[in-house]
Short mmCIF file of C-alpha atoms and ligand atoms in Angstrom, two decimals:
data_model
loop_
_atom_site.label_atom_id
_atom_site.label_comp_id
_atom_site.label_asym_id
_atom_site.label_seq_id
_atom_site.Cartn_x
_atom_site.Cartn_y
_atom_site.Cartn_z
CA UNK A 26 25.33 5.69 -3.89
CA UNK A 27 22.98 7.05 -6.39
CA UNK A 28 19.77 5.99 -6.15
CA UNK A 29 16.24 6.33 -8.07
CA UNK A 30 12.78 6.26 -6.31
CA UNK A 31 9.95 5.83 -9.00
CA UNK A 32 6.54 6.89 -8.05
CA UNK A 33 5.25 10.13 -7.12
CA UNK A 34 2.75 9.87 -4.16
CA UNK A 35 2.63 10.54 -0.37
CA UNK A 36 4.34 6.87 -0.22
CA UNK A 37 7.35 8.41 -2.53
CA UNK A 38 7.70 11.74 -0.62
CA UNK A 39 7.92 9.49 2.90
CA UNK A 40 10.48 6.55 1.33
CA UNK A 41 12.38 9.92 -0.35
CA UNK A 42 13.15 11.89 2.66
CA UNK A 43 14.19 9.13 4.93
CA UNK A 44 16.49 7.95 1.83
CA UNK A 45 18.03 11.56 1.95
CA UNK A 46 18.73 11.57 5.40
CA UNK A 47 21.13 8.34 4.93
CA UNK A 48 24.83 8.90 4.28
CA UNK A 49 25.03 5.97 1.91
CA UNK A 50 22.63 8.00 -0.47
CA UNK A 51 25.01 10.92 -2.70
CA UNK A 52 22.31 11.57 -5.00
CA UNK A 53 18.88 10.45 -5.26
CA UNK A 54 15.96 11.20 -7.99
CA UNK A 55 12.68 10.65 -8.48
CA UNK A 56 10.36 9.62 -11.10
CA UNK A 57 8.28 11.49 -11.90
CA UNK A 58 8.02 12.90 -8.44
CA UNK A 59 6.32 15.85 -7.09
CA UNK A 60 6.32 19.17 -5.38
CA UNK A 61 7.24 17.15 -1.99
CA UNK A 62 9.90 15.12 -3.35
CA UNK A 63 11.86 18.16 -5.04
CA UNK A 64 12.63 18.78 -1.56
CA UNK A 65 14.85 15.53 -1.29
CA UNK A 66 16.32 15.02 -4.86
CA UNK A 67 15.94 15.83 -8.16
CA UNK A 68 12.65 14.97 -9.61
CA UNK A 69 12.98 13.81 -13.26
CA UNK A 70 9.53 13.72 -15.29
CA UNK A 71 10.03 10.13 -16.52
CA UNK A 72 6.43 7.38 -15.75
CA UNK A 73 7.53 4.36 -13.84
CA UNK A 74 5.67 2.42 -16.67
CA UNK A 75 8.23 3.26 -18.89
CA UNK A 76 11.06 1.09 -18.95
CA UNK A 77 12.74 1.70 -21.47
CA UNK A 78 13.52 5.73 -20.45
CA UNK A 79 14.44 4.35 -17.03
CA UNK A 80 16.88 2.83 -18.35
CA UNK A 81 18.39 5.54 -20.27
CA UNK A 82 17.97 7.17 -17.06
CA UNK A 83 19.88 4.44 -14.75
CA UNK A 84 22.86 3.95 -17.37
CA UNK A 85 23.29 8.45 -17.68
CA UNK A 86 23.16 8.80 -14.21
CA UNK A 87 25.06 5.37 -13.13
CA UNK A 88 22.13 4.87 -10.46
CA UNK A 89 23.09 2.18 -8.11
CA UNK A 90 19.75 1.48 -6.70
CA UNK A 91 16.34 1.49 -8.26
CA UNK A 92 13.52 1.24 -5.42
CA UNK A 93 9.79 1.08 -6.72
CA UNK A 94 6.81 2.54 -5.20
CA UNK A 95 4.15 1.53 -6.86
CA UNK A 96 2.47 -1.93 -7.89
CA UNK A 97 1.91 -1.21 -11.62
CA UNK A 98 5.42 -1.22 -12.88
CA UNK A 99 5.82 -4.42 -10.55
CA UNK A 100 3.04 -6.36 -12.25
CA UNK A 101 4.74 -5.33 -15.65
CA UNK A 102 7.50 -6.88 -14.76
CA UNK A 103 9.99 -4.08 -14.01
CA UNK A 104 12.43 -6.25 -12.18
CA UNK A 105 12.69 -8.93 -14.59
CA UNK A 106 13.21 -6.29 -16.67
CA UNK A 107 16.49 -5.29 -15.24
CA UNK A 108 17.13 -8.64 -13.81
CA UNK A 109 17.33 -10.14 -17.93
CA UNK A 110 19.34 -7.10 -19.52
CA UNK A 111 23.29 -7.10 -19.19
CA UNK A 112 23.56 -3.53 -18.46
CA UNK A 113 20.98 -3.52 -15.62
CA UNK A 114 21.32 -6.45 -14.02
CA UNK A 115 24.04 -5.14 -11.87
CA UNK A 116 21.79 -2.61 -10.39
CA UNK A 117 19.94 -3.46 -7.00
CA UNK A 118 16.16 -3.02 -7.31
CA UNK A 119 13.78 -3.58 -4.53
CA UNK A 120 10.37 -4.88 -5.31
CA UNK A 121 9.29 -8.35 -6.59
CA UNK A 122 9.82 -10.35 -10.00
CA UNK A 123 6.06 -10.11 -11.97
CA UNK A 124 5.17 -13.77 -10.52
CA UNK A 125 5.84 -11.87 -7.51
CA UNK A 126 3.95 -9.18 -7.78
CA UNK A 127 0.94 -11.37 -9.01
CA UNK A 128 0.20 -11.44 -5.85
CA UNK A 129 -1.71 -8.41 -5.94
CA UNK A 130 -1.62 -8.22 -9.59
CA UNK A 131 -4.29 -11.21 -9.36
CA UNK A 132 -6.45 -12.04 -7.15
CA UNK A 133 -7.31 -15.50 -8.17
CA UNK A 134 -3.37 -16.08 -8.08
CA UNK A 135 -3.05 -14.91 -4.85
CA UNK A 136 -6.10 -16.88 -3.36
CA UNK A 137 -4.65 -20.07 -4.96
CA UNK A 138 -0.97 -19.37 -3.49
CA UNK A 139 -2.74 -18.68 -0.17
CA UNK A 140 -4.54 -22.18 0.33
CA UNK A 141 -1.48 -23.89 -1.62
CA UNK A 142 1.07 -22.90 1.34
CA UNK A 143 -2.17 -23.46 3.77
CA UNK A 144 -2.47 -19.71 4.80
CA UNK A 145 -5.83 -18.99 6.37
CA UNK A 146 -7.79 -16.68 3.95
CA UNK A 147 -11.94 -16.62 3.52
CA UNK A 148 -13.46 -19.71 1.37
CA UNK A 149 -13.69 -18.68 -2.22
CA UNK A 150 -14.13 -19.91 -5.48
CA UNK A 151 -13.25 -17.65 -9.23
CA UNK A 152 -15.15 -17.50 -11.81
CA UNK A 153 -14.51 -16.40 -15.58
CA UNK A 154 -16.90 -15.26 -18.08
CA UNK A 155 -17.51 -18.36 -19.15
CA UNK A 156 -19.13 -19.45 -16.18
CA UNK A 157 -21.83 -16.79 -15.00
CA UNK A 158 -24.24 -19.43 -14.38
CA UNK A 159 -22.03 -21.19 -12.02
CA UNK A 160 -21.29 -18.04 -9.96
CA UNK A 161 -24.65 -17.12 -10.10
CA UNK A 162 -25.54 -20.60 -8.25
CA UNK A 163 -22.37 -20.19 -6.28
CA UNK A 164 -23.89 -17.04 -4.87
CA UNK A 165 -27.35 -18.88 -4.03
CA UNK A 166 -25.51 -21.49 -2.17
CA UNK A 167 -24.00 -18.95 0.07
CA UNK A 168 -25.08 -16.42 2.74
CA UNK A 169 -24.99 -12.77 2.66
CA UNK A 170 -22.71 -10.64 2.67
CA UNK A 171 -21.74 -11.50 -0.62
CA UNK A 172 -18.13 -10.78 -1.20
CA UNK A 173 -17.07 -9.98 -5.08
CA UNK A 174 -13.21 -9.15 -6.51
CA UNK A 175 -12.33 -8.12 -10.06
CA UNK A 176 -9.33 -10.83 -10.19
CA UNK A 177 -6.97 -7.67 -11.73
CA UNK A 178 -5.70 -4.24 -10.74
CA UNK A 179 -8.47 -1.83 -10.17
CA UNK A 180 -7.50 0.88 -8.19
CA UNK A 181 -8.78 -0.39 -5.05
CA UNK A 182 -12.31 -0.19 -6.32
CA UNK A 183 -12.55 -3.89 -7.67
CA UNK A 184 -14.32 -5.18 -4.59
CA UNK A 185 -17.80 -5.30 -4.03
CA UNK A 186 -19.67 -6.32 -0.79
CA UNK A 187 -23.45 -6.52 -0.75
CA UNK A 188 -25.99 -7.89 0.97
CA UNK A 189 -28.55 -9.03 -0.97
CA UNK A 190 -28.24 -11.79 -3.53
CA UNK A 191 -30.52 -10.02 -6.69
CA UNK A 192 -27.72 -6.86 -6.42
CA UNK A 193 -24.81 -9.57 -5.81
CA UNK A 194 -26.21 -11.01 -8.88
CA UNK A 195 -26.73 -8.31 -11.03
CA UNK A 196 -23.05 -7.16 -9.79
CA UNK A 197 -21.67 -10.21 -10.98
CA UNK A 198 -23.14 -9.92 -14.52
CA UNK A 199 -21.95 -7.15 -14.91
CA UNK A 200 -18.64 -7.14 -13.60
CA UNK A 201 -18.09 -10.68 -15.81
CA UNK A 202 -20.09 -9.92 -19.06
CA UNK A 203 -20.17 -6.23 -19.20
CA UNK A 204 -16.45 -5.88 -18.25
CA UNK A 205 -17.62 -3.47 -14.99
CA UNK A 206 -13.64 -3.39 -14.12
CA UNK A 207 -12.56 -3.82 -17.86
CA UNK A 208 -10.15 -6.63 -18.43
CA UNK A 209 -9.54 -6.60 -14.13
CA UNK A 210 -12.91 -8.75 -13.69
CA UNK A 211 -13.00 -10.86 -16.72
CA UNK A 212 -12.48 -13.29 -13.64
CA UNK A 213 -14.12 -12.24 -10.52
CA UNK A 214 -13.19 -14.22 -7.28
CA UNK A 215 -16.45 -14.65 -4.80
CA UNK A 216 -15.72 -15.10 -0.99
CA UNK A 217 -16.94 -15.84 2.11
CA UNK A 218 -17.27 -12.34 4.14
CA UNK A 219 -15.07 -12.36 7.13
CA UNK A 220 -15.93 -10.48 10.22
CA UNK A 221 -13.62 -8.94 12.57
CA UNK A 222 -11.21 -5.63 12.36
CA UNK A 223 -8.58 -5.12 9.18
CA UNK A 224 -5.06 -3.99 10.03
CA UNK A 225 -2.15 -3.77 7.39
CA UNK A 226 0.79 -5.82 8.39
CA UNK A 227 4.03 -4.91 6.25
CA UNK A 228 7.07 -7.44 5.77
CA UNK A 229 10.78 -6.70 3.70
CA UNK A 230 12.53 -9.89 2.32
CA UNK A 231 15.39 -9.96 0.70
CA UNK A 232 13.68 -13.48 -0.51
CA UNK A 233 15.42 -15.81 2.00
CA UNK A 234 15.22 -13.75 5.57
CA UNK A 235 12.37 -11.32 6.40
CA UNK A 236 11.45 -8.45 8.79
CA UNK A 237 8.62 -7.43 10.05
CA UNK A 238 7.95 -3.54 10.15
CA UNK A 239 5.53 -1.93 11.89
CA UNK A 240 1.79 -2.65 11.52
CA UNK A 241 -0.73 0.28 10.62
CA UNK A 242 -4.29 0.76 10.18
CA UNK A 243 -5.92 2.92 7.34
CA UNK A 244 -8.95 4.28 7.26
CA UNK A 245 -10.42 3.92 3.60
CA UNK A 246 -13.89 4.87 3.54
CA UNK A 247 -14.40 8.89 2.72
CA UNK A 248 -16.43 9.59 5.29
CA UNK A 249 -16.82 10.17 9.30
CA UNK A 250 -17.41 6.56 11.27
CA UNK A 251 -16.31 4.59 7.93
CA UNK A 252 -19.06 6.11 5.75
CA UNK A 253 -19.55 6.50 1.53
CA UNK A 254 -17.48 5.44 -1.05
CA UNK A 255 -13.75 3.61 -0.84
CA UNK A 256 -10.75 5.91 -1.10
CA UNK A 257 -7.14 5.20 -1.45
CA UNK A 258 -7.16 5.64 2.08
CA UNK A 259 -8.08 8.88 4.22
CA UNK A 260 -5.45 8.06 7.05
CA UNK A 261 -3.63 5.27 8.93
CA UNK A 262 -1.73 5.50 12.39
CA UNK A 263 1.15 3.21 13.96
CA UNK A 264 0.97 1.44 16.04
CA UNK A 265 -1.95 -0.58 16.30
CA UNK A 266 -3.34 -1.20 19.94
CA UNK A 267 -5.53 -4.29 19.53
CA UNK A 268 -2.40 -5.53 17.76
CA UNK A 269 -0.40 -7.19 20.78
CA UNK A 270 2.85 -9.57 20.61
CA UNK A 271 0.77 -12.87 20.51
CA UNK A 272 -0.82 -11.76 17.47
CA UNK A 273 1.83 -10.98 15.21
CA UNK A 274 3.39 -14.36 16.47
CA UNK A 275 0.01 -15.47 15.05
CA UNK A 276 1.07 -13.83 11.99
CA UNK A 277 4.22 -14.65 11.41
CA UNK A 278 3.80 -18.47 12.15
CA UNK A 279 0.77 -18.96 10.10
CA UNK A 280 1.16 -16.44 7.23
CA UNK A 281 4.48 -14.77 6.88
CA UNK A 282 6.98 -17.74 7.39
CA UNK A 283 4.47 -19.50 4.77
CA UNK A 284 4.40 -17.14 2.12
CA UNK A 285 8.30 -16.82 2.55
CA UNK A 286 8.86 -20.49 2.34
CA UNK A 287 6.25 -20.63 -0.81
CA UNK A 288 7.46 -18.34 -3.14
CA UNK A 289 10.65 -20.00 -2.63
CA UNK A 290 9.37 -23.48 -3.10
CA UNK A 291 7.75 -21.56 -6.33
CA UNK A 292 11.14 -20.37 -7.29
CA UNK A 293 9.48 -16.68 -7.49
CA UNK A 294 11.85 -14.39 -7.14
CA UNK A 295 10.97 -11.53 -4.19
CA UNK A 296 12.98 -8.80 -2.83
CA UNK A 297 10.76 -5.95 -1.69
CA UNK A 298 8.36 -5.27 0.27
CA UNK A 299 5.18 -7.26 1.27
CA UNK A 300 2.03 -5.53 2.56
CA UNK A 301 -0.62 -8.20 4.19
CA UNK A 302 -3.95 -6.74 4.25
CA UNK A 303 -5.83 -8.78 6.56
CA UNK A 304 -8.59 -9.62 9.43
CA UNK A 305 -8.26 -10.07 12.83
CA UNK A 306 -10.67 -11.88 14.29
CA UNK A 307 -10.88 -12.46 18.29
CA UNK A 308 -7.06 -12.13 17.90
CA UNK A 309 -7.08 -14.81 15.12
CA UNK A 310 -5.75 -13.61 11.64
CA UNK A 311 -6.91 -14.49 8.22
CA UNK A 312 -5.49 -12.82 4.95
CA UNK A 313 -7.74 -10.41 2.85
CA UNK A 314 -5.32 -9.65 0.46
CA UNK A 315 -1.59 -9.54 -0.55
CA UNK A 316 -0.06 -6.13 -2.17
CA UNK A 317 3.65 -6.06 -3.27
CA UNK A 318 4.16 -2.74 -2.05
CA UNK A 319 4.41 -0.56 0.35
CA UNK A 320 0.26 0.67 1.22
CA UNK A 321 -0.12 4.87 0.77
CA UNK A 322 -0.85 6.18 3.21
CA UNK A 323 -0.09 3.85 5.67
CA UNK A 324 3.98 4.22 4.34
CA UNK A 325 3.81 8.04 5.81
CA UNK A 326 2.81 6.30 9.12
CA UNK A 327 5.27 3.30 9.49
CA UNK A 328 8.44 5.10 7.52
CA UNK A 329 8.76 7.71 9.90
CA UNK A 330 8.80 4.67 12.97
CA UNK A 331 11.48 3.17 11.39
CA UNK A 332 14.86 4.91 13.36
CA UNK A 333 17.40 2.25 10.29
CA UNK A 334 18.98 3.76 8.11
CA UNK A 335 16.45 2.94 4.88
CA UNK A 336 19.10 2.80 2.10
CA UNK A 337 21.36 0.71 4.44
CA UNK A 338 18.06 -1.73 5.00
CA UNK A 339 17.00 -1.69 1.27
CA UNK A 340 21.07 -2.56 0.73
CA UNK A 341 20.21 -5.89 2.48
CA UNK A 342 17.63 -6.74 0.59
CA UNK A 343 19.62 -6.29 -2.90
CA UNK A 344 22.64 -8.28 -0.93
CA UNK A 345 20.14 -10.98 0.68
CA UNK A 346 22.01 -10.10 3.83
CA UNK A 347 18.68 -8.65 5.94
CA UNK A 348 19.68 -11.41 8.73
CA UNK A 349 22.72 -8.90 9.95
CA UNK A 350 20.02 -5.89 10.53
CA UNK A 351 18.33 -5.05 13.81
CA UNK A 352 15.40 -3.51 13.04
CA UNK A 353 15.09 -0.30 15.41
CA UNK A 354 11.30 0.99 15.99
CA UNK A 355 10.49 4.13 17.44
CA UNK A 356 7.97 3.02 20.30
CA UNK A 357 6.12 6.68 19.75
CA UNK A 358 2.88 6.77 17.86
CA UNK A 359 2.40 8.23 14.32
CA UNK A 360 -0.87 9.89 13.21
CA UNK A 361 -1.38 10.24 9.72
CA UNK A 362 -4.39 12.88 7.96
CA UNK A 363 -4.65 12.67 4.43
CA UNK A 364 -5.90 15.97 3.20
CA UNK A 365 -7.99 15.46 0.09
CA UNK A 366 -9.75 17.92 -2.77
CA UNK A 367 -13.50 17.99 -2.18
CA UNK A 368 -15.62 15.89 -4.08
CA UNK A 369 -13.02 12.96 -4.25
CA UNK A 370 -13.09 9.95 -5.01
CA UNK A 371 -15.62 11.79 -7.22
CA UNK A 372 -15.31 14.13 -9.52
CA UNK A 373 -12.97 17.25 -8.11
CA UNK A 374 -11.83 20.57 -9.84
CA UNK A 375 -7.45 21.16 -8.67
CA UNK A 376 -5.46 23.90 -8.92
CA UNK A 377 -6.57 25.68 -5.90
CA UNK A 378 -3.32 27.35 -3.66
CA UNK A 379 -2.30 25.93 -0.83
CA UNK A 380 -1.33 28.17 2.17
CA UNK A 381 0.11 27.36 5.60
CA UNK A 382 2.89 24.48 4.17
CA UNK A 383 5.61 26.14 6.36
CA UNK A 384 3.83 27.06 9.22
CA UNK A 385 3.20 23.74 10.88
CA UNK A 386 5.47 22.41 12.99
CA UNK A 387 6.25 19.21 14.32
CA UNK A 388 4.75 17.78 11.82
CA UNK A 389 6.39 15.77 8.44
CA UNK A 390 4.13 17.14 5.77
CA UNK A 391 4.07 14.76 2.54
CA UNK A 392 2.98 15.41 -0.63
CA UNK A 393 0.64 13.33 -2.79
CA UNK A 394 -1.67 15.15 -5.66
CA UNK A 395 0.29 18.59 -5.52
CA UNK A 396 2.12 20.44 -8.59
CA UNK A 397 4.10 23.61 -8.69
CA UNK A 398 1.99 26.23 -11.03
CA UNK A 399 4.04 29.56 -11.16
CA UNK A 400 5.96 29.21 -8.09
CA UNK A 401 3.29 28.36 -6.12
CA UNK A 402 2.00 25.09 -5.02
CA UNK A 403 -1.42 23.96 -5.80
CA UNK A 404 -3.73 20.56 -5.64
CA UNK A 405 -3.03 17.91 -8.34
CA UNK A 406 -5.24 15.20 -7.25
CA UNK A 407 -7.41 13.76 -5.02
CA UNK A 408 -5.33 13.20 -2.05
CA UNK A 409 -3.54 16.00 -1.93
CA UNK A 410 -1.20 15.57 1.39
CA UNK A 411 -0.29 13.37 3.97
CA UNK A 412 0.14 14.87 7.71
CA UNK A 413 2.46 12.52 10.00
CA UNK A 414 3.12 13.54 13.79
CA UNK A 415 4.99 11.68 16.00
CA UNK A 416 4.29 11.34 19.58
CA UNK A 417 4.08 9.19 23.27
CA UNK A 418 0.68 9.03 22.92
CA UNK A 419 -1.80 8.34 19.74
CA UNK A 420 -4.22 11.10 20.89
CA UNK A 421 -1.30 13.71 21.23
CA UNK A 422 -0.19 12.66 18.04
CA UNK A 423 -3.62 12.95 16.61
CA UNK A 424 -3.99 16.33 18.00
CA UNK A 425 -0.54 17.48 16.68
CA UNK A 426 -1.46 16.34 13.05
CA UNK A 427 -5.19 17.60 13.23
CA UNK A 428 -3.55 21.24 14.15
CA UNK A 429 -1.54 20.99 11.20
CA UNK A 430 -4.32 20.68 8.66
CA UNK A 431 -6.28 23.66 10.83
CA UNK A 432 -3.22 25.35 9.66
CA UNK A 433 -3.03 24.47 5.75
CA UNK A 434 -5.48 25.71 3.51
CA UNK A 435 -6.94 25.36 0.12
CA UNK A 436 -10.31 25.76 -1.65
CA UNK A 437 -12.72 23.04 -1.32
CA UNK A 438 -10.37 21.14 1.43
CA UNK A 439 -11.58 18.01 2.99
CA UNK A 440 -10.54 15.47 5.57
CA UNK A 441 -11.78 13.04 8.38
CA UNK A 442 -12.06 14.00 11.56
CA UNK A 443 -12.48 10.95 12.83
CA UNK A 444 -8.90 8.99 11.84
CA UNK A 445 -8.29 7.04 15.33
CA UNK A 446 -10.78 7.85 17.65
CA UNK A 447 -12.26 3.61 16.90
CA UNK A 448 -8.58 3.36 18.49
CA UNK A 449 -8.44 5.73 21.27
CA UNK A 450 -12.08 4.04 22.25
CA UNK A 451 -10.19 1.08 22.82
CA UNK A 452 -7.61 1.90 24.55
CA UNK A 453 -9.82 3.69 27.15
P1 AMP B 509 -9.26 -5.71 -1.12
O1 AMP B 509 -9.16 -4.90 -2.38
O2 AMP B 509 -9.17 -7.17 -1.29
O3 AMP B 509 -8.39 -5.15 -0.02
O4 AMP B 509 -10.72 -5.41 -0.54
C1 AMP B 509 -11.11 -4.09 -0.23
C2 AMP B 509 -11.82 -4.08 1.10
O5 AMP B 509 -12.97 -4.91 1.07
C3 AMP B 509 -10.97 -4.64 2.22
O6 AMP B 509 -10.11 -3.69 2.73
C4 AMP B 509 -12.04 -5.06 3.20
O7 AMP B 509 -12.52 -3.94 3.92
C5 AMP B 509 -13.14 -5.55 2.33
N1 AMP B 509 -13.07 -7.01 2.15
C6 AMP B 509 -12.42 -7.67 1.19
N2 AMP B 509 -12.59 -9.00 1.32
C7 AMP B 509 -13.38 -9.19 2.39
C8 AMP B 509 -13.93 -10.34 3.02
N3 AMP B 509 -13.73 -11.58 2.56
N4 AMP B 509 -14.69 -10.16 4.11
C9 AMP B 509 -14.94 -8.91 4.58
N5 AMP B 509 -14.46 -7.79 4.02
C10 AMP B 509 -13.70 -7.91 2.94
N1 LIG B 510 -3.91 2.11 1.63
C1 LIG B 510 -4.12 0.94 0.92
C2 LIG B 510 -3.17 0.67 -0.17
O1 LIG B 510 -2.13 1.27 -0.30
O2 LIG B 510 -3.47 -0.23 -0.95
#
């Protein structure tokens, strides 16, 4: 089968080498791709937000199977897109329908699904430009920490927590009337704050049956001990300790069988992959948020688990036929270090050379913000690469990966040193 990965992350670089590994894949490409992803097909310098090319793309290369990485093209509505034209409806693509992907693609949405199928999220109420003044008494009424979401995609930075009510304020203002998040928080949802510890919790559908893949846990701030500003997400490892049997029966009774049954009481059309962001508190677990993707870089931890053959699982999906798969988890641990230019998610200078790529071992080394620049590679982007080792225990696996980056370099190199050790403390 030939088969087309859009996206060109650390996420694409894991989903694209276990897709070459499976004998039901004969030729795979990726769009646009990167330095990593050569490695594992052809990369083909196309944006996933542009539909038409990909389709001049799937009809030339008679691509079988489309599989989407990121949540932009979703929320465009790339699978109704092939789902409503005769020459592409034939084609199995894995990710969600747009009312799908609103999901993630709006916040408000998603809160309003959530207490429709009775799924236990924080209290909340949205508010649109319109209605400042309400929010702003909405906010008095409430206590600290004030909890406020641009209702559209932001890049993960549409979330503000705060604890005093003038900056809440002044943060609401602004996000409504000045358009802080442009069009993203022309409606801004404000929440109760919910205490407790986030893990990531990832579920494939093919819309009618589900699986549950492993869970991970990503570390997002930039700094040491979950200090400065957001990220895309420094690191994640797999499994999770504090995440034990009872609690993802938790999660599957009260929020994954739900949101299964609702979008098909909705008649929304799903199959791909959901990622449930949430909070578990005392072992009880309440949904933060919904994405309808796979998370980066929690994908470079959790793909590697998974011992299926991906393009036979994602075949199940397309064929609504997931109920004949047995899912089949490596019990090791995966570390994950994401490698990152200095100064992100500031301002960062790239281009730098990066030494030591084939001298680790043991070690799956994805890409993320890399290019090729005269036959060498050099940093793209902020996160720059994603180091997964596998291994029986978490701490060997977080040695294995940490002796990896010792062994990569680059100018102006950064990464936690940290990723796990919350974990490892409680385990102990
Ligand atoms: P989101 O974009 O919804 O994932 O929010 C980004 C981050 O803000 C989450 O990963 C949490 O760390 C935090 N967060 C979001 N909502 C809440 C909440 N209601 N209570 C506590 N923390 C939250
Ligand atoms: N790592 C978080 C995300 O992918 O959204």
């Amino acid at each position: 089968m030939r088969i087309l990965l859009l996206g060109s992350g650390g996420r694409e670089h894991a989903f694209a080498s276990a897709i070459k590994k499976s004998n039901l894949c004969s030729q795979l490409f990726i769009a646009p791709g990167n330095p990593g992803t050569s490695k594992c097909g052809i990369n083909i310098n196309i944006l996933p937000n542009d539909f038409s090319a990909i389709k001049e793309l799937v009809l030339k290369e008679q691509i079988a199977m489309v599989v989407v990485g990121p949540e932009d093209p979703l929320v465009n509505g790339i699978v109704d897109f092939f789902m409503d034209d005769v020459q592409l409806k034939t084609v199995a693509i894995i990710g969600p329908s747009a009312a799908g992907a609103r999901l993630e693609g709006s916040k408000a949405f998603s809160k309003e699904f959530m207490i429709r199928h009775g799924i236990p999220t924080a209290a909340y109420q949205s508010f649109t430009v319109k209605e400042l003044e309400e929010g702003t008494k909405f906010l008095e009424s409430i206590h600290a920490p004030y909890v406020l979401k641009a209702d559209g995609l932001a890049a993960g930075k549409g979330v503000i927590i705060s604890s005093n009510l003038a900056h809440a304020k002044e943060e609401l203002k602004s996000m409504l009337t000045d358009q802080k998040f442009g069009k993203a928080s022309e409606t801004v949802v404000i929440e109760e704050f919910l205490n407790g510890i986030e893990v990531s919790m990832f579920v494939l559908t093919d819309g009618e049956n589900y699986k549950i893949l492993p869970e991970a846990k990503d570390y997002k701030r930039i700094g040491n001990g979950d200090t400065g500003l957001n990220t895309g997400g420094m690191g994640a490892i797999s499994p999770v300790p504090f995440v034990d049997a009872e609690f993802i029966k938790k999660v599957e009774e009260q929020i994954i069988i739900p949101t299964i049954e609702g979008l098909k009481k909705e008649n929304i059309v799903y199959k791909g992959f959901i990622f449930l962001g949430l909070m578990n508190d005392n072992g009880n677990p309440s949904m933060i948020e919904y994405n309808c993707r796979m998370g980066d870089p929690e994908t470079e931890a959790v793909i590697p688990r998974i011992k299926n053959d991906l393009v036979e699982l994602l075949q199940a999906v397309a064929d609504e036929k997931l109920d004949t798969i047995t899912l089949k988890i490596d019990p090791r641990s995966a570390a994950t270090i994401v490698m990152v230019s200095g100064g992100y998610p500031g301002n960062f200078d790239k281009g730098f050379p990066i030494t030591g790529l084939d001298k680790t071992l043991n070690t799956y080394i994805f890409h993320s913000g890399t290019a090729f620049i005269e036959g060498s590679i050099v940093t793209n982007g902020g996160r720059v690469l994603a180091l997964t080792s596998l291994a029986d225990t978490l701490e060997e696996a977080l040695a294995q990966s940490y002796a990896a980056a010792k062994i990569i370099h680059y100018d102006y190199e950064y990464y936690r040193i940290d990723i796990g050790q919350d974990l490892l403390n409680f385990l102990l």
